[in-house]
Tab-separated table of C-alpha atoms and ligand atoms in Angstrom:
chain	number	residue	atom	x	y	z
A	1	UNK	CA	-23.442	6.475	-16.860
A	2	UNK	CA	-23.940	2.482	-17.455
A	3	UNK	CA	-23.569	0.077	-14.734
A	4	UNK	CA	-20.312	-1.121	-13.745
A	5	UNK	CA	-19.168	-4.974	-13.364
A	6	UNK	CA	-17.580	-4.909	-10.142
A	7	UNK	CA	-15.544	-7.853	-8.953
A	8	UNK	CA	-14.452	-7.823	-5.130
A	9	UNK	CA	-12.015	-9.890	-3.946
A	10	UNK	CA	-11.695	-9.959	0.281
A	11	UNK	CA	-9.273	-12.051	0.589
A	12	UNK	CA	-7.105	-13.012	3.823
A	13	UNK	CA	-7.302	-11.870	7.414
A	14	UNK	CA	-7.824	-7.701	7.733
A	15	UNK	CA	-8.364	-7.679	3.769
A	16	UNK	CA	-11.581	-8.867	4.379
A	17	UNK	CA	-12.465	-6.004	7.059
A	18	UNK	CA	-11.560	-3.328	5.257
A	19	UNK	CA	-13.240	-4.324	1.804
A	20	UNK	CA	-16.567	-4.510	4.442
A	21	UNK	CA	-15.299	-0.303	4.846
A	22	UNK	CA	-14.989	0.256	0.608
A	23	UNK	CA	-18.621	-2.018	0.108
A	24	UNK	CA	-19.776	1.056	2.826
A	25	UNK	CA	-19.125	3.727	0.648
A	26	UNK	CA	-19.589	1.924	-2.699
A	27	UNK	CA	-23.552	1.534	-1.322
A	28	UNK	CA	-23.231	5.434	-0.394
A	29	UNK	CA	-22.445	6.514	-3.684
A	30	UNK	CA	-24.947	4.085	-5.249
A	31	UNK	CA	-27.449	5.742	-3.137
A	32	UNK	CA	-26.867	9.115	-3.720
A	33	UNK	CA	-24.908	9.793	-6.950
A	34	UNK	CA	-25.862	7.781	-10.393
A	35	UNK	CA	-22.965	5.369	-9.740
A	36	UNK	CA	-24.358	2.236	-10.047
A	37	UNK	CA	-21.907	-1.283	-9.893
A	38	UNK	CA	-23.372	-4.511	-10.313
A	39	UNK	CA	-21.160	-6.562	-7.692
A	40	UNK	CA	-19.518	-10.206	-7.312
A	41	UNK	CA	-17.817	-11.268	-4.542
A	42	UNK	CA	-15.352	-14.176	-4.765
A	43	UNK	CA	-13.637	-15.449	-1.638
A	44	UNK	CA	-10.196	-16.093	-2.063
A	45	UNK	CA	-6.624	-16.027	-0.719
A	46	UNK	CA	-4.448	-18.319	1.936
A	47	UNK	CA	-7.096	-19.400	4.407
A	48	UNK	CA	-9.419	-20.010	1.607
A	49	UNK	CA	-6.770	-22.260	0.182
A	50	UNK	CA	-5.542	-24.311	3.735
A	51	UNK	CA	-9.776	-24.989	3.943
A	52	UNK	CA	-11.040	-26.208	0.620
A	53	UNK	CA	-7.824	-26.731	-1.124
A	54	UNK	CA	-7.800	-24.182	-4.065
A	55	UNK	CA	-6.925	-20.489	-3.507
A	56	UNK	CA	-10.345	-19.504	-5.453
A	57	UNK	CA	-13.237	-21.626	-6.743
A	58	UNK	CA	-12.848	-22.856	-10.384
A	59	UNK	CA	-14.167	-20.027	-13.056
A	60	UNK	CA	-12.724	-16.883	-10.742
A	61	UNK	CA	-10.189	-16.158	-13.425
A	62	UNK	CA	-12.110	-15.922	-15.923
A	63	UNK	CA	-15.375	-14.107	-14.047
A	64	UNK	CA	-12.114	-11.466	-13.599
A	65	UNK	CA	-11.008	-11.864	-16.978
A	66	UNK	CA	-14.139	-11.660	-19.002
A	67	UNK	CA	-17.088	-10.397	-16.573
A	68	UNK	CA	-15.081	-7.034	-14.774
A	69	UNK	CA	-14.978	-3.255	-15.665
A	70	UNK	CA	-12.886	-3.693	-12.001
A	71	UNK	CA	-11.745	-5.743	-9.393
A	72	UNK	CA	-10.870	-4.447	-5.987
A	73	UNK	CA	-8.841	-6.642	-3.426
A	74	UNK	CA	-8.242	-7.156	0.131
A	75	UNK	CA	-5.357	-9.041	0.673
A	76	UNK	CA	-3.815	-11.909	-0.154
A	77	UNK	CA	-1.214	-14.176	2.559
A	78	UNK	CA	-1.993	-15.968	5.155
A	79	UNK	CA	0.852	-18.088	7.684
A	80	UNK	CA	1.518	-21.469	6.834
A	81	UNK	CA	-0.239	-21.015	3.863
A	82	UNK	CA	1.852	-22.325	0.817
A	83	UNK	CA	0.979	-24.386	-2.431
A	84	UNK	CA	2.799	-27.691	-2.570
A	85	UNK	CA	5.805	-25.979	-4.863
A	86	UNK	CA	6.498	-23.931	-1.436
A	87	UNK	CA	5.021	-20.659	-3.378
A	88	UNK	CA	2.295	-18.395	-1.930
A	89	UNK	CA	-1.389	-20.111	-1.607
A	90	UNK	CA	-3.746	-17.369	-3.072
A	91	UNK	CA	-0.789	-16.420	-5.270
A	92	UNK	CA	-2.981	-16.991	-8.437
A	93	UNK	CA	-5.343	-14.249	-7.054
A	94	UNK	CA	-2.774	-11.287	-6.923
A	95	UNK	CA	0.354	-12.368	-9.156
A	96	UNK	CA	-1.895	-14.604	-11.510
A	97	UNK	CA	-4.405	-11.578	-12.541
A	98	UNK	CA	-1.258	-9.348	-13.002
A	99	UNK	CA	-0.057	-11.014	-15.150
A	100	UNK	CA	-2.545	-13.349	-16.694
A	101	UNK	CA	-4.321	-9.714	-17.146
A	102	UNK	CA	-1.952	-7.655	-18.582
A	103	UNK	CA	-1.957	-5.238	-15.138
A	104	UNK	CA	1.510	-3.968	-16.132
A	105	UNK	CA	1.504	-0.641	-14.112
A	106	UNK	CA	1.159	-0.978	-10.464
A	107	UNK	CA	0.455	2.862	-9.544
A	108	UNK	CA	0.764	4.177	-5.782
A	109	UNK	CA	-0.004	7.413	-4.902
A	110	UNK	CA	2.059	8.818	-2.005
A	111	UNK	CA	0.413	11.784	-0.567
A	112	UNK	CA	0.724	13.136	3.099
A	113	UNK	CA	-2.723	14.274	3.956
A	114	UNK	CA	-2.781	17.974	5.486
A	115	UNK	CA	-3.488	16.800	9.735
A	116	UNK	CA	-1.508	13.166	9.271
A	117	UNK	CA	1.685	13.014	10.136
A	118	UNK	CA	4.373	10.476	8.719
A	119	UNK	CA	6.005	8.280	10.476
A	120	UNK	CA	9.481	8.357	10.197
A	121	UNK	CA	11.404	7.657	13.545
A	122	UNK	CA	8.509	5.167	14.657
A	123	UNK	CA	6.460	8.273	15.891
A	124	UNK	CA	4.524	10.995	14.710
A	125	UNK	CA	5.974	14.112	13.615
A	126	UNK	CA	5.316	16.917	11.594
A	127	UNK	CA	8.374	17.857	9.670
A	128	UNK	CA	6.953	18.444	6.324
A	129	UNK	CA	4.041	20.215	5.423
A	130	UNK	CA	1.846	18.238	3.413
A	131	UNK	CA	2.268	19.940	0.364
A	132	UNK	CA	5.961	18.547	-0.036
A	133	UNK	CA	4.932	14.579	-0.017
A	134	UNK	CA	2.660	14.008	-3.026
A	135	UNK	CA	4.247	11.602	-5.813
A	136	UNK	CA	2.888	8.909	-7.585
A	137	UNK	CA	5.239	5.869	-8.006
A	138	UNK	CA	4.379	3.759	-10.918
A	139	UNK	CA	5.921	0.341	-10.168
A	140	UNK	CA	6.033	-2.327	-13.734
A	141	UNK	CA	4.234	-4.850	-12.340
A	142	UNK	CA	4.895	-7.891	-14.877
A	143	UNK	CA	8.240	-8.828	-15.445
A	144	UNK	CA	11.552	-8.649	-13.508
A	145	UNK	CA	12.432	-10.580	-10.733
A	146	UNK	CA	8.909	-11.374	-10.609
A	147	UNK	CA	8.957	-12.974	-13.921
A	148	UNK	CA	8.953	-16.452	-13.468
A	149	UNK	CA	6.791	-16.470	-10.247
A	150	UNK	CA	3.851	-14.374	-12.356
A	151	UNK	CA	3.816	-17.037	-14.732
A	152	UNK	CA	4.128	-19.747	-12.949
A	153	UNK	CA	0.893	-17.896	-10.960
A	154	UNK	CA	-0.758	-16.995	-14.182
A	155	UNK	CA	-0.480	-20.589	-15.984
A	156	UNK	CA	-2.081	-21.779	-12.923
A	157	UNK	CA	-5.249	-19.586	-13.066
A	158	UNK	CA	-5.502	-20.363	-16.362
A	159	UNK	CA	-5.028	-23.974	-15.826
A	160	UNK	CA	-1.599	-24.708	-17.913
A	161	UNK	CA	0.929	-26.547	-15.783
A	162	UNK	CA	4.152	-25.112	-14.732
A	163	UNK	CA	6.523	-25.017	-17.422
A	164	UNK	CA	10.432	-24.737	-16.135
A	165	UNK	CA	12.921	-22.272	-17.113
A	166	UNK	CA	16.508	-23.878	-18.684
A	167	UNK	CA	18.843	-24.234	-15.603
A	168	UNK	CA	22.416	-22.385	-16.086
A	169	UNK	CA	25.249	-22.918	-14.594
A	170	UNK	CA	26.990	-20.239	-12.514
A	171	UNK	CA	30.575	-20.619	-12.742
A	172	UNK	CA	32.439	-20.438	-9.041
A	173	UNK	CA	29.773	-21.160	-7.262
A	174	UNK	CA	29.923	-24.122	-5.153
A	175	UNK	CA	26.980	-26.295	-3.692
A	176	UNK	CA	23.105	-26.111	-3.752
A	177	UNK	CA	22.543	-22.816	-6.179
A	178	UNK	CA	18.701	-21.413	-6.238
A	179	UNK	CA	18.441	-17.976	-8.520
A	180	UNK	CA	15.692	-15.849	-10.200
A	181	UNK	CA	16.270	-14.075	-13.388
A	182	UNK	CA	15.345	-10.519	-14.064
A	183	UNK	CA	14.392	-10.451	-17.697
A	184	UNK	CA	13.456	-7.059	-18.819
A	185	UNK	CA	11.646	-6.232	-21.959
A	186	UNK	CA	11.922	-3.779	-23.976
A	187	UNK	CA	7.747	-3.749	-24.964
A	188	UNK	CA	7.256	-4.405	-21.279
A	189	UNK	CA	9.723	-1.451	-20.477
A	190	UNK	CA	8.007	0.937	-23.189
A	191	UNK	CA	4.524	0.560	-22.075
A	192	UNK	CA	5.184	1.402	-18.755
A	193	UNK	CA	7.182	4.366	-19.444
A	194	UNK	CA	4.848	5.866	-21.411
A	195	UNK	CA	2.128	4.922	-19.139
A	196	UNK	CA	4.066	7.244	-16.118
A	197	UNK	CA	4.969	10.311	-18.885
A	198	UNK	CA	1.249	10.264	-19.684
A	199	UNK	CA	0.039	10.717	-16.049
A	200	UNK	CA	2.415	12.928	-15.453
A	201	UNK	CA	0.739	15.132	-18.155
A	202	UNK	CA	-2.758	14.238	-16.493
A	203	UNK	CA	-1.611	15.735	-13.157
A	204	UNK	CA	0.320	18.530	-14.912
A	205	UNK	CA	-3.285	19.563	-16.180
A	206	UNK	CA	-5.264	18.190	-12.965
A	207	UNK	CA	-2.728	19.700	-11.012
A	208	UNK	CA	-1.961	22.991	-12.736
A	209	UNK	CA	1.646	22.693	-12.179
A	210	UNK	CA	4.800	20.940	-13.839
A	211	UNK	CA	5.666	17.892	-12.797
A	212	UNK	CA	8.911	15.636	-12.952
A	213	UNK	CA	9.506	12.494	-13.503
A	214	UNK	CA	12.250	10.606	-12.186
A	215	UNK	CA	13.150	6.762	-13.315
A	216	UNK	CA	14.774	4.795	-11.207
A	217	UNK	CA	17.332	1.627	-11.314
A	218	UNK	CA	20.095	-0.321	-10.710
A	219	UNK	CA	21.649	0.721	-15.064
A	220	UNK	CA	24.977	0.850	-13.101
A	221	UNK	CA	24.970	-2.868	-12.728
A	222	UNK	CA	22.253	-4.284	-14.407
A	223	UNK	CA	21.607	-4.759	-17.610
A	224	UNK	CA	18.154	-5.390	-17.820
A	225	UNK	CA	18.294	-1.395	-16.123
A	226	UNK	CA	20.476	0.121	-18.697
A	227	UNK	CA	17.127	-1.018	-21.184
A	228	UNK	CA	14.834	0.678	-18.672
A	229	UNK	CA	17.043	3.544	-18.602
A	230	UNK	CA	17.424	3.710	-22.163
A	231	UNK	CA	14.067	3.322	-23.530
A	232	UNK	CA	12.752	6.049	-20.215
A	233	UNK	CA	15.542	8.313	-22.711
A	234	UNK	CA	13.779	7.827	-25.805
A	235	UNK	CA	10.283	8.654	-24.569
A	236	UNK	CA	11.339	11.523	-22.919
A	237	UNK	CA	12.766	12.841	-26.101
A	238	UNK	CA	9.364	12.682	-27.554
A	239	UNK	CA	7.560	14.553	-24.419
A	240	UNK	CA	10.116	17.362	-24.466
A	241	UNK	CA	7.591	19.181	-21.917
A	242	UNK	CA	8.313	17.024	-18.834
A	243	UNK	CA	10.887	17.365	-16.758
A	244	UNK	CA	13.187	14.294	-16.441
A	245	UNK	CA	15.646	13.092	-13.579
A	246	UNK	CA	16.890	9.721	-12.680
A	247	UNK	CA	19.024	7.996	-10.035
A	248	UNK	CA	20.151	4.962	-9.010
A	249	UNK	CA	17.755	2.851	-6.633
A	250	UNK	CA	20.167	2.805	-3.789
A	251	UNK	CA	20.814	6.845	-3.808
A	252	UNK	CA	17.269	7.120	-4.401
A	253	UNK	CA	15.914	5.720	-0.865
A	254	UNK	CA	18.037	8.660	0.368
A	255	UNK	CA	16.198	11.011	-1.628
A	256	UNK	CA	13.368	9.863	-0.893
A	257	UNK	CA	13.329	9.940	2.853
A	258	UNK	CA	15.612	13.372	2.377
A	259	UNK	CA	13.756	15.495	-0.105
A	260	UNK	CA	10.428	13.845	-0.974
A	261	UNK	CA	9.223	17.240	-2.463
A	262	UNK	CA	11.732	17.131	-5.059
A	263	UNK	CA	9.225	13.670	-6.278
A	264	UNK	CA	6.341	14.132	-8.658
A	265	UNK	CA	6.129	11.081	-10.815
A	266	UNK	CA	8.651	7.834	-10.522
A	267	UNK	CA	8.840	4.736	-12.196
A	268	UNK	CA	10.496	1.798	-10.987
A	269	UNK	CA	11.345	-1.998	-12.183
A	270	UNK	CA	9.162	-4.348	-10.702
A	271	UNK	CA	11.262	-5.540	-7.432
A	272	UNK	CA	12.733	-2.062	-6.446
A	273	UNK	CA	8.947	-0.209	-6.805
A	274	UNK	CA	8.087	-3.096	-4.144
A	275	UNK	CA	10.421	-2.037	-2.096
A	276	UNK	CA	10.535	1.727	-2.632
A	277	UNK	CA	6.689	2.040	-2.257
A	278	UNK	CA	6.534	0.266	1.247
A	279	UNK	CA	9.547	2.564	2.496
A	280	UNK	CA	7.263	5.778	0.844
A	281	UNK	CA	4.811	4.994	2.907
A	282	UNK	CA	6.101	6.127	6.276
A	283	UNK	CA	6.137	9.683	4.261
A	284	UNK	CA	2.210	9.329	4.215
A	285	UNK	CA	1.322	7.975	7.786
A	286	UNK	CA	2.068	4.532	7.203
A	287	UNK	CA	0.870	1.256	4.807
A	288	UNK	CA	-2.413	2.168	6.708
A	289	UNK	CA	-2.795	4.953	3.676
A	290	UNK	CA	-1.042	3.060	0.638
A	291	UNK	CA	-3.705	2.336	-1.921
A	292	UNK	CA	-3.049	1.179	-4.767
A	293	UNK	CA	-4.140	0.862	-8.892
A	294	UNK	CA	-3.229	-2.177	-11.051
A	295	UNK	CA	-3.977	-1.572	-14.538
A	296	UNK	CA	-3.750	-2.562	-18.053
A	297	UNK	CA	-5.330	-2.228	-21.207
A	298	UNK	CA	-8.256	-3.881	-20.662
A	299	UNK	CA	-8.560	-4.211	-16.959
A	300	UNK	CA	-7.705	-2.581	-13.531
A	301	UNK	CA	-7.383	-4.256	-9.645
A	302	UNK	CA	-7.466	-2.040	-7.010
A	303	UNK	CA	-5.665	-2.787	-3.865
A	304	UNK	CA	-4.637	-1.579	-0.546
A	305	UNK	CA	-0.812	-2.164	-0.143
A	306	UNK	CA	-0.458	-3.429	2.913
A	307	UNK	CA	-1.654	-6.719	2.790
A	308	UNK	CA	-3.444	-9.200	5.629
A	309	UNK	CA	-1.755	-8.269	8.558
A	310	UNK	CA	-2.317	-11.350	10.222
A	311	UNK	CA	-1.688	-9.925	13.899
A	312	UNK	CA	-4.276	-7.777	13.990
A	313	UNK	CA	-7.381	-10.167	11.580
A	314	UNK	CA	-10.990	-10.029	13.380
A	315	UNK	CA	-9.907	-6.931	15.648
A	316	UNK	CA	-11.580	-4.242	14.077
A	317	UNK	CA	-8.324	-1.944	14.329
A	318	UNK	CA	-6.670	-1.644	11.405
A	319	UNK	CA	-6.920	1.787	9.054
A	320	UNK	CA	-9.318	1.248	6.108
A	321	UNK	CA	-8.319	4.655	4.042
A	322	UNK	CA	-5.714	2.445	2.213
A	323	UNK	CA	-8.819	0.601	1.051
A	324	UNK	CA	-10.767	3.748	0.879
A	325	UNK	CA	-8.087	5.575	-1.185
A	326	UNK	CA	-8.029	2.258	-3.429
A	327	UNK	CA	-11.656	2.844	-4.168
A	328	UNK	CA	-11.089	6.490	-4.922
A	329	UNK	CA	-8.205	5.249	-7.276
A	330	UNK	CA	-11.043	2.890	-8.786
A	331	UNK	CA	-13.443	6.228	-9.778
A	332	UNK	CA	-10.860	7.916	-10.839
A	333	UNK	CA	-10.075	5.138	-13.596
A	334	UNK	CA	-13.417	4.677	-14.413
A	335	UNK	CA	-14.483	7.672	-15.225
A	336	UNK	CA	-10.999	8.391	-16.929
A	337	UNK	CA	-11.058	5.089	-18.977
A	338	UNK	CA	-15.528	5.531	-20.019
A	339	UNK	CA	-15.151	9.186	-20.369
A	340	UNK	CA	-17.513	9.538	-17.076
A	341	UNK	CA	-17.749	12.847	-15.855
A	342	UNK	CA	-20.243	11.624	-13.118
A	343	UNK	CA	-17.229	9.087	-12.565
A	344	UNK	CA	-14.713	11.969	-12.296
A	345	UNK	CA	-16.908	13.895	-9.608
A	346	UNK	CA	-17.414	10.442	-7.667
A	347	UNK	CA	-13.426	10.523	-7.568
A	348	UNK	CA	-13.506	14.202	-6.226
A	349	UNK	CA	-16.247	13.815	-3.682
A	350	UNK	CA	-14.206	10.796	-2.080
A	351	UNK	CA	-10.853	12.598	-2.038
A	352	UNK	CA	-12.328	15.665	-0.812
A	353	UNK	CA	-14.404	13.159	1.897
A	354	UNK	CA	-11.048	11.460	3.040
A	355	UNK	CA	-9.177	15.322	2.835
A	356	UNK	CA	-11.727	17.103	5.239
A	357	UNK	CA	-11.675	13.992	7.468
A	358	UNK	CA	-7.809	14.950	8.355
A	359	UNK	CA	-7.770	17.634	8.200
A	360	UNK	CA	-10.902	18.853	10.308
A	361	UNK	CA	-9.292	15.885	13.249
A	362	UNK	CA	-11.309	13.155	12.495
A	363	UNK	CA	-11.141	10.142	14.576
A	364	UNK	CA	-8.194	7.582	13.610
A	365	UNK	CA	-6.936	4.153	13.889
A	366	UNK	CA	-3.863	3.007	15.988
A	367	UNK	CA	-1.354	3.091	13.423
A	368	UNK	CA	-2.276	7.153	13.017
A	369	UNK	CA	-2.197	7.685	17.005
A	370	UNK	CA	-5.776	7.262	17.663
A	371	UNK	CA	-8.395	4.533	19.232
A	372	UNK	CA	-10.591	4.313	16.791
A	373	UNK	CA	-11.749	0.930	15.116
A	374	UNK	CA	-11.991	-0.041	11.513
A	375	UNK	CA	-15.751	0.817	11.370
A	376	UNK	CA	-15.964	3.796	12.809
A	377	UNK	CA	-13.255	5.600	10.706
A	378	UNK	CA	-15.403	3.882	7.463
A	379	UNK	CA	-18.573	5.420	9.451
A	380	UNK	CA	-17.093	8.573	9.083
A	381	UNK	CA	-16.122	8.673	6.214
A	382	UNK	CA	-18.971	7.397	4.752
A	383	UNK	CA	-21.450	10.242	6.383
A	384	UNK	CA	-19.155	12.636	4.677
A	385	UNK	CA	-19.690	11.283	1.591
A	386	UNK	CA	-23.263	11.333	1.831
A	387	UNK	CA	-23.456	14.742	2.688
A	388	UNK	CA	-21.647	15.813	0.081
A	389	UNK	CA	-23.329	13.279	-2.348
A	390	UNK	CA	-26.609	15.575	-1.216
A	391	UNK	CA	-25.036	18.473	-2.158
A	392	UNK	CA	-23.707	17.572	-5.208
A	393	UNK	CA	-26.576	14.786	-7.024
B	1	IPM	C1	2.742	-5.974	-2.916
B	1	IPM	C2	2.998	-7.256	-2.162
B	1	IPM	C3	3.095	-8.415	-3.141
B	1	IPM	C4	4.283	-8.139	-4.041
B	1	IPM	C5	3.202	-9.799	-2.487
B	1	IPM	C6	2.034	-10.075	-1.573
B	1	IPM	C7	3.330	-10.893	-3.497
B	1	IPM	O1	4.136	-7.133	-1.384
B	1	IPM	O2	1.707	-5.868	-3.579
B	1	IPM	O3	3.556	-5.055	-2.857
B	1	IPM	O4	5.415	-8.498	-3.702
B	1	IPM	O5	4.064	-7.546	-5.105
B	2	MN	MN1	5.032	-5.151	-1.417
C-alpha cells in the first residue's frame, strides 16, 4: 500500500475540534497498520475569511485539485460571515470543490448503532432495534437548485468571475422577484443513478442480503424530476436484480420517520437529499453521527454533516463520530477505489472500533445523553483502534 495525499480542511468553529479527533486516529492507524498518508492542512472557512479576507489562501484549489488522493473537512459557516455578493464566505471551500471537482454523489450513511438511541421526540428512545435504520442516501450533489450557487463558488476557486444567468420574466408576479432555477441533467442525472444501483450491489455482496433502492422526487410537479425519474427507470431496467421503489419527496419524509427499515439505498436531487439527510439523522442519534462521502471520478471530500455549530466552538462538547465515521467513509473509498485490501481492513477495524464503543456503553457526548467531551470520546475510540490495530498488523 503507497502513501496517500491527504488534504485536511478544519474549517470553522467545532469543525476544527473534531478534525483534531479524525488526525487522532489517522496517527493510530499510521502507527500500527501500513496506512501511511502524507498530510496538508489548509485553514479555511468563514472566520478565516472575516480575518485575512479570502476564504482560503491562493493555490488551495488546486493543492485539492491536483495534489489529493482525499480531502476531509470540518466545517464550513461562520455568523456574519458573507462575501460581498451576500453568499457564504468559505463557500468556495465546500460548494466550489463540489463542483469545481466533479464530487457529484454526496453519500450519507444512516445507521442506528446497536446502544444509541435516535432521537425522535427531542429525547432518547429506543423504538427500533438497530437493525431496522441502516440506509445509505446518495444525495446529487452538483446541479439543481444548487446550480448556479456551485458555479458561481467554483468559478471563484478557480479564479473566473461570476458570469450571470439570463433574467426571465415571470408573468403575474408583481414587484421585486428573486428565483433559482433547478436545471437537471440528464448526464448529471445518469451518473448518479448508476453510482447508487452500483453500491447497492456493493452492500448486497458486503451485506449478504438484497437491498432496495428507492428514488425520490418531486416528478409530480417538476420537470426536471420526471428526468430523474425517468432515467432512475432506464437503469433499473438494466440491473434487473435490484429491487426498485420510488415516492414522492413529501410522502417520503413520512416513510422515513414511519418505516425506516423498509430503506436500503435512496437517491435524491440535490436540494431534497439536503433536506432528507438532516431529518434521517434523528433516526441515528442525531447530526452528531452524520458523516458523510463526496465523491467523483477523480476525487473524494469527506465530511461530517453537521457543520460549525457555532454555539458550542472552543467547548470541547460536541460528538466527533460524525467526523470519525467520515474517516471510516474515507478507508472505505480508498481501499475500494486502489484495490487496497489493507485499506478495506482499516475500514473494518474503525467500524468495528466505533460499533463496540456503543454498544459495550462507552462514554458519550451531550447530544447522545452523556457528559463526555470531544476528546475523550476520540480517546476512546482511538485506544480501541489500537488494540485492535495490535491484533490485526
Ligand atoms: C450540507 C450543508 C451545505 C449544503 C451548506 C453548508 C452549504 O447544509 O452539506 O448539507 O447545503 O449542502
Ligand atoms: Mn445540509
Amino acid at each position: 500500500m503507497g502513501e496517500y495525499r491527504l488534504t485536511v480542511l478544519p474549517g470553522d468553529g467545532t469543525g476544527k475540534e473534531v478534525i483534531a479527533e479524525a488526525a487522532k486516529i489517522i496517527a493510530v492507524f499510521e502507527k500500527f497498520s501500513p496506512a501511511s498518508f502524507n498530510i496538508t492542512t489548509i485553514p479555511c472557512g468563514g472566520e478565516y475569511y472575516l480575518e485575512t479576507g479570502k476564504e482560503w489562501p491562493d493555490g488551495s484549489f488546486e493543492h485539492c485539485r491536483d495534489n489529493s488522493d482525499a480531502i476531509l473537512l470540518g466545517a464550513i459557516g461562520w455568523p456574519g460571515a458573507r462575501l460581498p455578493n451576500g453568499d457564504l464566505a468559505g463557500g468556495q471551500v465546500i460548494l466550489g470543490l463540489r463542483s469545481g471537482l466533479n464530487l457529484f454523489a454526496n453519500v450519507r450513511p444512516v445507521k442506528l448503532f446497536p446502544g444509541v438511541k435516535h432521537k425522535i421526540h427531542g429525547v432518547h428512545k429506543q423504538v427500533w432495534d438497530s437493525e431496522q435504520v441502516d440506509m445509505v442516501m446518495v444525495r446529487e450533489n452538483t446541479e439543481g437548485l444548487y446550480h448556479a450557487l456551485l458555479r458561481r463558488m467554483s468559478q471563484r476557486a478557480i479564479g473566473e468571475t461570476d458570469k450571470q444567468m439570463v433574467i426571465e420574466s415571470f408573468p403575474g408576479l408583481e414587484g421585486e422577484v428573486k428565483w433559482d432555477a433547478r436545471p437537471i441533467s440528464r448526464k448529471g442525472s445518469e451518473r448518479v443513478i448508476k453510482f447508487a444501483f452500483n453500491l447497492a450491489q456493493h452492500r448486497q455482496r458486503k451485506l449478504g442480503k438484497s437491498q432496495k433502492i428507492t428514488c425520490v422526487d418531486k416528478s409530480n410537479v417538476t420537470r426536471g424530476c420526471r428526468l430523474f425519474r425517468e432515467i432512475f427507470h432506464e437503469i433499473a431496467a438494466e440491473n434487473p436484480e435490484i429491487e426498485i421503489d420510488e415516492a414522492y419527496i413529501d410522502a417520503f419524509t413520512m416513510w422515513l420517520v414511519r418505516n425506516p427499515e423498509q430503506l436500503d439505498v435512496v437517491v435524491l436531487p440535490n436540494m431534497f437529499g439536503d433536506i432528507a439527510t438532516d431529518l434521517a439523522s434523528v433516526l441515528q442519534g442525531g447530526m452528531g453521527m452524520a458523516g458523510s462521502a463526496n465523491l467523483g471520478p477523480n476525487h473524494m471530500l469527506f465530511e461530517p454533516v453537521h457543520g460549525s455549530s457555532p454555539k458550542y466552538a472552543g467547548k470541547n462538547v460536541v460528538n466527533p463520530i460524525a467526523t470519525l465515521s467520515s474517516v471510516q467513509l474515507m478507508f472505505e473509498a480508498l481501499g475500494y477505489r486502489h484495490h487496497d485490501s489493507d485499506m478495506d481492513r482499516c475500514a473494518d477495524i474503525l467500524m468495528q472500533a466505533i460499533e463496540e464503543h456503543f454498544k459495550e456503553g462507552g462514554s458519550v457526548t451531550y447530544d447522545l445523553g452523556g457528559n463526555a467531551s470531544t476528546s475523550e470520546v476520540g480517546d476512546a475510540i482511538a485506544e480501541r483502534c489500537e488494540k485492535l490495530l495490535r491484533a490485526e498488523f
